[in-house]
């Protein structure tokens, strides 16, 4: 079923890439005669449940009555399948802005209006030679080549413009675009190709104005939630890289179409595109097999900038060039280069820690004396993929949480509504979207709030001795009921279970360990400034990031979200040839630290499992937040007793 959904373009959720692990691809077959579709859906047209759905299935989501796993059920004939809302991939609320403060607009492609003489019988020069001569005479500009699309358009444009045309000339001396008559506007596209979302901006190359912004879900999610799942899909399915490349290129082309409609322009006026992304996304957009990035030594095909025509990467932009920013290391990609370009830690006179929080966290530490970079495998927990009630940041997801320190009663806000859950009118405000789950920023806040309220001990154990009816037994552990009837069934509640807390501990432990390794290599014990980048990082409350121990201790006033720095860096590179050259040079000088072979990574990781940390003090955080008194893990009496073996 999952294969059929992929071929039909139906976005059925699949965190594990079709391995029968996550339980998110649940679908419901329906049987009977369907005149609307002209088919008779029969039970014998569907394979019987096999071991993947029965004895071997270890669900993160309970298999609903009548439901089947899309990755395990095989279609044997005409069939009608219902995809429940919980199994659908929804378009996220993409809130990515662009920061171009201080940018001097200096695009790689410039427009030049020229007038060509009328040719007469006996003229030996071709129209291309006449164009080159006109550019030299009228603009003192020497051109060395012309793109095939521009060459094809040259004579029709000369005829339509009565021998006057406007051309787009790349800084390398290549004519890439031709229009009849006078044209004074051209656009470029800057795109951040993330593993979860693809977001971009349409910019006016002459003024630097951001004309349109848009984003969409990365369609590759149906092949696997995290990057390694997608690499595994390619490894297990010969030709899978072609599918993944085609899907992301189609998404980019659809994004361009959305931009063109918003700006009321045409594709022919889009003349440049810059994209950034992690190494796997970078390689897939370029059509490069990503499997070497899935196994040691995680070798990049290239760590240099890549240039070409947009048609070479499957985009219907005949006049557009493309530029991919350089990758830095096997798991530190062009998106990190974009963030470095935008935040400019290489100019700082103090120690800056720049973190792009995602399924794979990229970390940069340094100042004007040099930069260090590393990646940490945080996994998709921060985006809700490993949380029992987790979901992506779509309308209806809980994104802010507060817990009363005395009653342990929660209040929360959801995406799509401005008011808190205990305010009048909340039910009406969320009537359309409902309250459907907890997204990444909400997960961080609820775990941190549970710690501050004494529900969670420093070791991450949920205590059963709080006396609150919101803390309920959950097998051998306990869970906190965030929403739903306290005496209701678990499936009617939004619970934060012990395994959810452990998933967050594992993710934040990996991130903190990566930060500490860079600090050790830099020879420092503390950082002066922490910048949280990325769509997810921009919605993390800095205080809760410190409470959870997501980042090393720092003055909370110097911990701030910087938005989509990667996308802003791409826009800077789009609008400035100087910026492109600058980041190409800076990226080559970054020192890469491979966490996988660092002997102290495990030591730092284990210590970082504590909240905020097992041993490292957080004095600067404690100066502004009252942290719970450190106490031993919850007593054994807190837990339901096990049978003696």
Coordinates of N, CA and C in Angstrom, one line a residue, residues 1 29 31 42-48 68 73-77 79 81:
X1 N 0.8 -1.2 0.0 CA 0.0 0.0 0.0 C 0.9 1.3 0.0
X29 N -8.6 -0.3 5.0 CA -9.3 -0.8 3.7 C -10.8 -0.8 3.9
X31 N -14.5 -2.2 2.1 CA -14.9 -3.2 1.1 C -16.3 -3.0 0.7
X42 N -12.8 -5.9 -2.5 CA -13.1 -7.1 -1.8 C -11.9 -7.5 -0.9
X43 N -12.3 -8.2 0.2 CA -11.3 -8.6 1.2 C -10.2 -9.5 0.7
X44 N -10.5 -10.3 -0.3 CA -9.5 -11.2 -0.9 C -8.5 -10.4 -1.8
X45 N -8.8 -9.1 -2.0 CA -7.9 -8.3 -2.8 C -6.8 -7.7 -1.9
X46 N -6.7 -8.2 -0.7 CA -5.7 -7.7 0.3 C -5.1 -8.8 1.0
X47 N -3.8 -8.8 1.1 CA -3.0 -9.9 1.8 C -3.4 -10.0 3.2
X48 N -3.3 -11.2 3.7 CA -3.6 -11.4 5.2 C -2.5 -10.8 6.0
X68 N -4.5 -1.5 8.9 CA -3.4 -2.2 8.4 C -2.2 -1.3 8.3
X73 N 1.0 -4.4 4.2 CA -0.2 -5.0 3.5 C 0.0 -4.9 2.0
X74 N -0.2 -6.0 1.3 CA 0.0 -6.0 -0.1 C -1.3 -6.0 -0.9
X75 N -1.4 -5.2 -1.9 CA -2.7 -5.1 -2.7 C -2.6 -6.2 -3.8
X76 N -3.7 -7.0 -3.8 CA -3.8 -8.1 -4.7 C -4.9 -7.9 -5.8
X77 N -5.6 -6.8 -5.7 CA -6.7 -6.5 -6.7 C -7.3 -5.1 -6.4
X79 N -9.0 -2.1 -4.9 CA -9.2 -1.9 -3.4 C -9.4 -0.4 -3.2
X81 N -9.0 2.4 -0.2 CA -8.3 2.5 1.1 C -8.5 3.9 1.6

